[in-house]
Coordinates of C-alpha atoms in Angstrom, one line a residue:
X1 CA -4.4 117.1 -10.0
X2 CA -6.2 120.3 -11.1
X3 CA -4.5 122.0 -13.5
X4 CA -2.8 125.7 -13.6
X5 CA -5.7 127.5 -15.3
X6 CA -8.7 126.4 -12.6
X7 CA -6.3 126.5 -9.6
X8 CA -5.6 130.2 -11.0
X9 CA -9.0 130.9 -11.3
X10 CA -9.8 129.4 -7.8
X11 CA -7.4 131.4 -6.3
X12 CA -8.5 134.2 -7.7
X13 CA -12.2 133.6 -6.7
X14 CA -11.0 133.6 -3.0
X15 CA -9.4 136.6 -3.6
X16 CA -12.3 138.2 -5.3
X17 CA -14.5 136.8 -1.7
X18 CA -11.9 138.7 0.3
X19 CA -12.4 141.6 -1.6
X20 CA -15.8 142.1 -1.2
X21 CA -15.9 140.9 2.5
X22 CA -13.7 143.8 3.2
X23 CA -15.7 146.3 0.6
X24 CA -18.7 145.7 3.2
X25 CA -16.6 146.1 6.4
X26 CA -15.4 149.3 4.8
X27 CA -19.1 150.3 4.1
X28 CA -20.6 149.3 7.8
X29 CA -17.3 151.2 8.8
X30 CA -18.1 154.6 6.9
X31 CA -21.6 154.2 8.1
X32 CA -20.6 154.0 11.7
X33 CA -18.2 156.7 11.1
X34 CA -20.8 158.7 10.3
X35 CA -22.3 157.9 13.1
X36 CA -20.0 159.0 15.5
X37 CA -19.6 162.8 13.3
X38 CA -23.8 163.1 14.0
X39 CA -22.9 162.3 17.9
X40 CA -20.0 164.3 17.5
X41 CA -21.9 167.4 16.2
X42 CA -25.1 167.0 18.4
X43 CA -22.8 167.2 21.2
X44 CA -21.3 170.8 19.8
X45 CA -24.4 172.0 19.7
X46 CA -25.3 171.3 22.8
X47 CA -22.9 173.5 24.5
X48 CA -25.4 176.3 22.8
X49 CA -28.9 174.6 23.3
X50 CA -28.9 172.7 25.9
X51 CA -31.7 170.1 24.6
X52 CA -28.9 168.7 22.5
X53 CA -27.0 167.5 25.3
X54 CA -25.5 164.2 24.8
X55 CA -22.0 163.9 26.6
X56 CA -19.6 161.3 26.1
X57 CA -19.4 161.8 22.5
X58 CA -15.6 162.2 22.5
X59 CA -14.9 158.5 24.5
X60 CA -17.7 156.9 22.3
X61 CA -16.0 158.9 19.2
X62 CA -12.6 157.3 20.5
X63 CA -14.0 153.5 20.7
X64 CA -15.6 153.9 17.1
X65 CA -12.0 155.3 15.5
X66 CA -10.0 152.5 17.4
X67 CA -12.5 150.2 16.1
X68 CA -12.7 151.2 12.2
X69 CA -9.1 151.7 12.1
X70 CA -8.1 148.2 12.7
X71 CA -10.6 147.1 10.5
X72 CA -10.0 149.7 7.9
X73 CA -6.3 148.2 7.2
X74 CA -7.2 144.7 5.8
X75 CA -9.3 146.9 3.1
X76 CA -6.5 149.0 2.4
X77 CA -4.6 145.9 2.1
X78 CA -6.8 144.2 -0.2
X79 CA -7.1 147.6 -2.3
X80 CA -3.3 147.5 -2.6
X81 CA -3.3 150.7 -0.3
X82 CA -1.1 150.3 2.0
X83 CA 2.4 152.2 1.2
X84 CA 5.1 150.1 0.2
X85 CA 8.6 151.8 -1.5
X86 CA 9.0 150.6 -5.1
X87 CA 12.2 152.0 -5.8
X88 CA 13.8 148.9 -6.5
X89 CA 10.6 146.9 -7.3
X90 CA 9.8 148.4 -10.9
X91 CA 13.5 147.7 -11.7
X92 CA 12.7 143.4 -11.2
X93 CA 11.8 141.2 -13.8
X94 CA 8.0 139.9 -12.5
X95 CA 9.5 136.6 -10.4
X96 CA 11.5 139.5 -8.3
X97 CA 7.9 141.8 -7.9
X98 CA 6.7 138.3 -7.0
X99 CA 9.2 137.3 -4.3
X100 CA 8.6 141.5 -2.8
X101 CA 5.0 141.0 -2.6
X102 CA 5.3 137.7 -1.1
X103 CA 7.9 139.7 1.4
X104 CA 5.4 142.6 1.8
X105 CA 2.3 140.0 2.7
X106 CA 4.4 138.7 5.2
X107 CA 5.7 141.2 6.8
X108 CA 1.9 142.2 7.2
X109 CA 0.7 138.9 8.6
X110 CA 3.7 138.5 10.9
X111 CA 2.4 142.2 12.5
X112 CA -1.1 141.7 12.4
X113 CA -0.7 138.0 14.1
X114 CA 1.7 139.4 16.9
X115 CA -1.0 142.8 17.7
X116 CA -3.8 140.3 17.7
X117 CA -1.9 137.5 19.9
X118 CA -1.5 140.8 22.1
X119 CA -4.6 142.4 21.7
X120 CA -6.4 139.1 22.7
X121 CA -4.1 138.8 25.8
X122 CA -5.3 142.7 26.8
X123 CA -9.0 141.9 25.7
X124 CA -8.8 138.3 27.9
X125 CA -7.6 140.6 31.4
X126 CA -10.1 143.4 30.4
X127 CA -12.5 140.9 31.2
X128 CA -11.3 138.6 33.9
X129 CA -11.1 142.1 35.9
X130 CA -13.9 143.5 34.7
X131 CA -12.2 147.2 33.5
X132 CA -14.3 150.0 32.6
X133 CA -13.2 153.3 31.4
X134 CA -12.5 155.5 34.0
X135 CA -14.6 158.3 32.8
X136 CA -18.3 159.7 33.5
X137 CA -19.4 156.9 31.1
X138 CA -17.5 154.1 32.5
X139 CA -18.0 152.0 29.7
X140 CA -17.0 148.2 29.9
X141 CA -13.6 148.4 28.1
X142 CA -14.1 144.6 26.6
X143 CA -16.7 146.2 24.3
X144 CA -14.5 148.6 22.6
X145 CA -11.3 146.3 22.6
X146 CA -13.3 143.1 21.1
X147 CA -14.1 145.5 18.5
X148 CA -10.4 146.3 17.9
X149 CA -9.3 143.0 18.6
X150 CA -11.5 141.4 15.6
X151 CA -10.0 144.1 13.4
X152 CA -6.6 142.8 14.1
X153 CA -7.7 139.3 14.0
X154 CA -9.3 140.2 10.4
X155 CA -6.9 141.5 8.7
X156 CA -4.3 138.1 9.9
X157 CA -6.8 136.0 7.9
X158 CA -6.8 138.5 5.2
X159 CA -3.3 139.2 4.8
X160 CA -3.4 134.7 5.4
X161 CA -5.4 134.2 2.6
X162 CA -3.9 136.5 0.3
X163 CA -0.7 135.7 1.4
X164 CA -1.3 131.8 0.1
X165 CA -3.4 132.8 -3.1
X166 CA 0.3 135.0 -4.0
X167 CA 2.2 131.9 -2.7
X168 CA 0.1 129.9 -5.0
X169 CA -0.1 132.2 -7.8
X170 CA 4.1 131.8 -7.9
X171 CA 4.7 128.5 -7.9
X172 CA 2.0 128.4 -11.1
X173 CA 3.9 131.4 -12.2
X174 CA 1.0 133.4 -12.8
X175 CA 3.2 136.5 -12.9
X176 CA 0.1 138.9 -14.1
X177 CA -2.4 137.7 -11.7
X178 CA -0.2 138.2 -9.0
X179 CA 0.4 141.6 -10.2
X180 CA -3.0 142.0 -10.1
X181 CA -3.7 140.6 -6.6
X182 CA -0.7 142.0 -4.4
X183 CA 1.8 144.3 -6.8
X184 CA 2.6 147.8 -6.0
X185 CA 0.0 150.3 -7.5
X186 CA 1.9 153.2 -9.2
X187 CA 1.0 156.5 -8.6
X188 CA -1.4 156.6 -11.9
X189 CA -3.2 153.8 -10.5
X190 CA -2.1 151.0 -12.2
X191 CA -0.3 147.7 -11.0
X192 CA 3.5 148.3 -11.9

């Protein structure tokens, strides 16, 4: 049996993955965000010159913030971003924090499981029926929601995995590295 020090440092490893998975997803997310402001803009001005008419930008605009959004909470999650009320959780000896992150993580999973168990079911009749937008565009509408439905599906294997590292992390009572992983930043920026 491995002992506490490398099954700390594995867990931590996997956590340090997750991390940068979802440093990149942020990245491609802010790029395509950008994206969408060019489209955005090149669509203002071409209510002034008409050679800049695009049209549609505000549905394709819509797509791309549904999409980033749902993707943009598992890296708020692993950045500790996420609001959570510490009133009561600075007060707690560290096996308390522990036993409120653990709480937190779940709470997250059991939402983010549920939305993409329902997001799957809307994505699975988008496509049986073959919806499309009903706008000039008429995009296909399982383009967009496979898009939104992987964010959801994301961040339950995110808020999974660090859900089991913290899980893991207690029963080695590895009260700083839990801290470190899934504790409540303060308001100076460090873990409390």
């Amino acid at each position: 049996m491995p002992d506490n020090r490398s099954m700390s440092a594995g867990v931590m490893r996997l956590a340090a993955i997750m991390k940068t998975l979802n440093r990149w997803i942020a990245l491609i997310c802010g790029v395509v965000l950008l994206v969408a402001v060019a489209l955005i803009l090149l669509e203002v001005l071409g209510r002034r010159v008409s050679l800049f008419r695009i049209g549609g930008a505000d549905e394709l605009s819509g797509c791309v913030m549904a999409g980033i959004a749902t993707w943009g909470f598992a890296y708020a999650l692993v950045e500790r971003a996420h609001v959570r009320i510490d009133l009561v959780y600075a007060k707690l000896p560290a096996p308390g924090r522990a036993v409120f992150d653990i709480l937190a993580l779940a709470s997250v999973l059991f939402v983010a499981a549920l939305v993409s168990f329902y997001a799957f079911d809307v994505l699975s009749k988008s496509i049986e029926r073959g919806s499309r937008s009903n706008t000039p565009l008429g995009i296909e509408l399982w383009i967009p929601q496979v898009v939104w439905f992987t964010g959801w599906a994301w961040l339950t294997v995110t808020s999974a995995t660090l859900l089991g590292c913290t899980l893991i992390l207690t029963l080695g009572r590895q009260w700083g590295l839990i801290n470190e992983l899934s504790g409540i930043v303060s308001e100076t920026g460090e873990a409390s």
